[in-house]
GROMACS .gro file of C-alpha atoms in nm:
model
  220
    1GLY     CA    1  10.263 -17.519   1.934
    2GLN     CA    2  10.491 -17.668   2.198
    3TYR     CA    3  10.734 -17.379   2.144
    4GLY     CA    4  10.448 -17.133   2.188
    5LEU     CA    5  10.363 -17.286   2.526
    6LYS     CA    6  10.722 -17.222   2.639
    7VAL     CA    7  10.719 -16.864   2.510
    8VAL     CA    8  10.405 -16.757   2.695
    9GLU     CA    9  10.441 -16.956   3.017
   10ASN     CA   10  10.595 -16.659   3.203
   11ILE     CA   11  10.376 -16.385   3.053
   12PRO     CA   12  10.118 -16.265   3.308
   13ASP     CA   13   9.748 -16.278   3.215
   14LEU     CA   14   9.819 -16.471   2.896
   15SER     CA   15   9.711 -16.832   2.872
   16LEU     CA   16   9.760 -17.081   2.593
   17THR     CA   17   9.613 -17.428   2.559
   18LEU     CA   18   9.689 -17.658   2.268
   19VAL     CA   19   9.433 -17.901   2.132
   20THR     CA   20   9.606 -18.167   1.921
   21LEU     CA   21   9.376 -18.367   1.697
   22PRO     CA   22   9.436 -18.728   1.593
   23PHE     CA   23   9.299 -18.903   1.284
   24LEU     CA   24   8.948 -18.766   1.225
   25HIS     CA   25   8.651 -18.983   1.135
   26SER     CA   26   8.568 -18.739   0.855
   27ASN     CA   27   8.881 -18.856   0.670
   28PHE     CA   28   8.678 -19.162   0.570
   29LEU     CA   29   8.479 -18.925   0.350
   30GLY     CA   30   8.805 -18.816   0.184
   31PHE     CA   31   9.144 -18.976   0.132
   32ALA     CA   32   9.063 -19.282   0.350
   33MET     CA   33   8.738 -19.363   0.169
   34PRO     CA   34   8.700 -19.735   0.086
   35LEU     CA   35   8.722 -19.754  -0.294
   36PRO     CA   36   8.569 -20.034  -0.505
   37ASN     CA   37   8.727 -20.261  -0.761
   38GLU     CA   38   8.592 -20.247  -1.115
   39ALA     CA   39   8.324 -20.508  -1.048
   40LYS     CA   40   8.228 -20.343  -0.716
   41THR     CA   41   8.267 -20.673  -0.534
   42GLN     CA   42   8.530 -20.550  -0.290
   43TRP     CA   43   8.618 -20.211  -0.138
   44THR     CA   44   8.967 -20.121  -0.015
   45ILE     CA   45   9.098 -19.867   0.236
   46GLU     CA   46   9.454 -19.773   0.139
   47ALA     CA   47   9.669 -19.582   0.387
   48ALA     CA   48  10.016 -19.585   0.540
   49PHE     CA   49   9.918 -19.687   0.892
   50GLY     CA   50  10.072 -20.033   0.887
   51ASP     CA   51   9.911 -20.259   1.145
   52GLU     CA   52   9.932 -20.004   1.426
   53GLU     CA   53   9.644 -19.879   1.636
   54ILE     CA   54   9.579 -19.510   1.576
   55ASP     CA   55   9.385 -19.256   1.778
   56MET     CA   56   9.054 -19.134   1.633
   57PHE     CA   57   8.816 -18.851   1.707
   58SER     CA   58   8.500 -18.692   1.567
   59THR     CA   59   8.496 -18.325   1.468
   60GLU     CA   60   8.139 -18.303   1.599
   61ASP     CA   61   8.276 -18.350   1.951
   62LEU     CA   62   8.484 -18.032   1.927
   63SER     CA   63   8.166 -17.832   1.991
   64HIS     CA   64   8.156 -17.986   2.339
   65LEU     CA   65   8.530 -18.023   2.404
   66ILE     CA   66   8.638 -17.663   2.342
   67PRO     CA   67   8.374 -17.497   2.565
   68SER     CA   68   8.462 -17.747   2.840
   69ILE     CA   69   8.826 -17.640   2.823
   70LEU     CA   70   8.734 -17.271   2.829
   71ASP     CA   71   8.509 -17.325   3.130
   72ASP     CA   72   8.815 -17.420   3.337
   73ARG     CA   73   9.103 -17.229   3.179
   74SER     CA   74   9.332 -17.260   3.479
   75LEU     CA   75   9.318 -17.640   3.467
   76TYR     CA   76   9.435 -17.658   3.106
   77ASP     CA   77   9.652 -17.346   3.088
   78GLY     CA   78   9.986 -17.437   2.934
   79TYR     CA   79   9.866 -17.788   2.855
   80ASN     CA   80   9.857 -17.981   2.528
   81VAL     CA   81   9.524 -18.166   2.522
   82LYS     CA   82   9.588 -18.460   2.286
   83VAL     CA   83   9.232 -18.572   2.228
   84SER     CA   84   9.119 -18.921   2.134
   85ALA     CA   85   8.793 -19.115   2.149
   86GLU     CA   86   8.950 -19.456   2.089
   87ARG     CA   87   9.239 -19.644   1.927
   88MET     CA   88   9.172 -19.872   1.633
   89LYS     CA   89   9.358 -20.066   1.367
   90MET     CA   90   9.253 -19.996   1.010
   91SER     CA   91   9.182 -20.366   0.964
   92ASP     CA   92   8.922 -20.334   1.243
   93VAL     CA   93   8.782 -20.021   1.076
   94ALA     CA   94   8.737 -20.223   0.756
   95THR     CA   95   8.543 -20.484   0.954
   96VAL     CA   96   8.307 -20.215   1.088
   97PHE     CA   97   8.246 -20.096   0.730
   98SER     CA   98   8.175 -20.454   0.619
   99ASP     CA   99   7.934 -20.522   0.904
  100LEU     CA  100   7.734 -20.204   0.845
  101PHE     CA  101   7.716 -20.199   0.466
  102GLY     CA  102   7.712 -20.575   0.408
  103LYS     CA  103   8.000 -20.540   0.160
  104ASP     CA  104   8.350 -20.689   0.146
  105VAL     CA  105   8.572 -20.406   0.277
  106ILE     CA  106   8.943 -20.470   0.338
  107TYR     CA  107   9.246 -20.268   0.443
  108ASN     CA  108   9.558 -20.255   0.225
  109PRO     CA  109   9.852 -20.110   0.422
  110LEU     CA  110  10.077 -19.895   0.204
  111THR     CA  111  10.428 -19.776   0.264
  112VAL     CA  112  10.473 -19.402   0.308
  113GLU     CA  113  10.645 -19.392  -0.031
  114GLU     CA  114  10.355 -19.574  -0.202
  115MET     CA  115  10.098 -19.345  -0.048
  116ALA     CA  116  10.293 -19.029  -0.134
  117VAL     CA  117  10.253 -19.095  -0.508
  118LEU     CA  118   9.880 -19.173  -0.505
  119PRO     CA  119   9.680 -18.961  -0.753
  120PHE     CA  120   9.499 -18.728  -0.513
  121PRO     CA  121   9.580 -18.374  -0.390
  122ASN     CA  122   9.832 -18.339  -0.106
  123ALA     CA  123   9.923 -18.709  -0.111
  124PRO     CA  124  10.283 -18.653   0.016
  125PRO     CA  125  10.191 -18.455   0.332
  126ILE     CA  126   9.899 -18.690   0.403
  127ALA     CA  127  10.139 -18.986   0.378
  128GLN     CA  128  10.366 -18.813   0.631
  129MET     CA  129  10.067 -18.752   0.857
  130CYS     CA  130   9.982 -19.124   0.848
  131GLN     CA  131  10.339 -19.210   0.937
  132PHE     CA  132  10.331 -18.968   1.231
  133LEU     CA  133   9.995 -19.083   1.364
  134SER     CA  134  10.092 -19.451   1.349
  135ASP     CA  135  10.409 -19.390   1.550
  136PRO     CA  136  10.351 -19.516   1.909
  137ARG     CA  137  10.521 -19.200   2.037
  138SER     CA  138  10.230 -19.000   1.892
  139ALA     CA  139   9.972 -19.169   2.114
  140HIS     CA  140   9.698 -18.941   2.246
  141ASP     CA  141   9.534 -18.940   2.588
  142LEU     CA  142   9.201 -19.122   2.615
  143GLU     CA  143   9.167 -19.054   2.988
  144VAL     CA  144   9.219 -18.677   2.957
  145THR     CA  145   8.968 -18.663   2.671
  146ASP     CA  146   8.709 -18.846   2.881
  147ALA     CA  147   8.773 -18.608   3.172
  148VAL     CA  148   8.741 -18.294   2.959
  149MET     CA  149   8.418 -18.410   2.794
  150PHE     CA  150   8.253 -18.557   3.106
  151PRO     CA  151   7.964 -18.632   3.137
  152LYS     CA  152   7.935 -18.657   2.758
  153LYS     CA  153   8.113 -18.952   2.600
  154PRO     CA  154   8.321 -18.896   2.285
  155GLN     CA  155   8.172 -19.051   1.975
  156LEU     CA  156   8.316 -19.386   1.870
  157PHE     CA  157   8.387 -19.471   1.507
  158LYS     CA  158   8.110 -19.730   1.477
  159ASP     CA  159   7.856 -19.471   1.594
  160TRP     CA  160   7.996 -19.202   1.363
  161LEU     CA  161   7.974 -19.438   1.065
  162LEU     CA  162   7.617 -19.532   1.146
  163THR     CA  163   7.505 -19.167   1.161
  164HIS     CA  164   7.691 -19.085   0.838
  165SER     CA  165   7.609 -19.405   0.647
  166ASP     CA  166   7.374 -19.216   0.415
  167ASN     CA  167   7.641 -18.962   0.317
  168LYS     CA  168   7.651 -18.910  -0.060
  169ALA     CA  169   8.026 -18.981  -0.064
  170PHE     CA  170   7.960 -19.340   0.042
  171GLU     CA  171   7.675 -19.372  -0.205
  172ASP     CA  172   7.900 -19.248  -0.487
  173VAL     CA  173   8.143 -19.539  -0.436
  174GLY     CA  174   7.864 -19.796  -0.411
  175LEU     CA  175   7.841 -19.822  -0.034
  176ALA     CA  176   7.486 -19.797   0.091
  177VAL     CA  177   7.299 -19.964   0.373
  178ASP     CA  178   7.064 -20.222   0.227
  179ALA     CA  179   6.699 -20.143   0.285
  180GLY     CA  180   6.520 -20.356   0.541
  181PRO     CA  181   6.306 -20.646   0.419
  182ILE     CA  182   5.947 -20.574   0.315
  183LEU     CA  183   5.719 -20.746   0.566
  184SER     CA  184   5.400 -20.540   0.536
  185VAL     CA  185   5.219 -20.537   0.200
  186VAL     CA  186   4.903 -20.366   0.073
  187VAL     CA  187   4.737 -20.539  -0.223
  188PHE     CA  188   4.496 -20.321  -0.421
  189GLY     CA  189   4.219 -20.493  -0.614
  190ALA     CA  190   4.256 -20.796  -0.391
  191SER     CA  191   3.929 -20.957  -0.500
  192GLY     CA  192   4.029 -20.970  -0.867
  193ASN     CA  193   4.219 -21.253  -1.030
  194GLN     CA  194   4.554 -21.073  -1.023
  195GLY     CA  195   4.516 -20.951  -0.665
  196THR     CA  196   4.411 -21.294  -0.545
  197SER     CA  197   4.712 -21.449  -0.717
  198VAL     CA  198   4.947 -21.200  -0.547
  199ILE     CA  199   4.803 -21.274  -0.203
  200LYS     CA  200   4.826 -21.651  -0.255
  201GLY     CA  201   5.189 -21.611  -0.363
  202LEU     CA  202   5.275 -21.409  -0.051
  203LEU     CA  203   5.103 -21.658   0.177
  204ALA     CA  204   5.287 -21.945   0.009
  205ASP     CA  205   5.629 -21.781   0.067
  206THR     CA  206   5.769 -21.978   0.362
  207ARG     CA  207   6.082 -21.759   0.388
  208LYS     CA  208   5.893 -21.467   0.548
  209ARG     CA  209   5.576 -21.395   0.739
  210TYR     CA  210   5.394 -21.103   0.577
  211THR     CA  211   5.131 -20.868   0.716
  212ILE     CA  212   4.890 -20.835   0.424
  213ARG     CA  213   4.626 -20.567   0.385
  214ALA     CA  214   4.378 -20.630   0.105
  215THR     CA  215   4.168 -20.354  -0.055
  216SER     CA  216   3.880 -20.395  -0.296
  217ARG     CA  217   3.583 -20.197  -0.430
  218ASP     CA  218   3.375 -20.513  -0.412
  219ILE     CA  219   3.295 -20.572  -0.044
  220SER     CA  220   3.033 -20.845  -0.108
   0.00000   0.00000   0.00000
């Protein structure tokens, strides 16, 4: 891409803009998915990022970023737009997973060599990609990204994860957002012995305060 910019810089009426992507949030639905141990008591993200901060971006934001660049071609002609929404360590990513799903999610940093032999397709080039993205010389430009996308803000990882938390890929590995507590209850047949017993039990539960609706055919 950089060579292409040099080739076309002196060709009239021909413009070229590069858009270089960092680590994409959608990778957490693929090779960077937190995987559970056998007992499903702990989930681990394994990748060759070390303890470095890496740039991240959401593919959904490309639908806003690219038109913005095309709207002002002269400004970005001959420029490499290295987009990024934020920089995060994978250990911090694991914490976001833990906070949202209520599960123990950790990060296990691998060496490039360890990651290259993992049993999934294209492990060697993905390991090289991780090595490249974690190199400080590969840092992307947060300020330029903000300027290109203004007034829209690029999506942060915590927001991406929240909107994708019900993705089947997370469900398949045992990650699912716990349902909220039941605080409103309808008791059918409330005037019978069983219904009355249920209502008394709910009222006696000091851990929660329930809204109880009682229904009965006997309104006397």
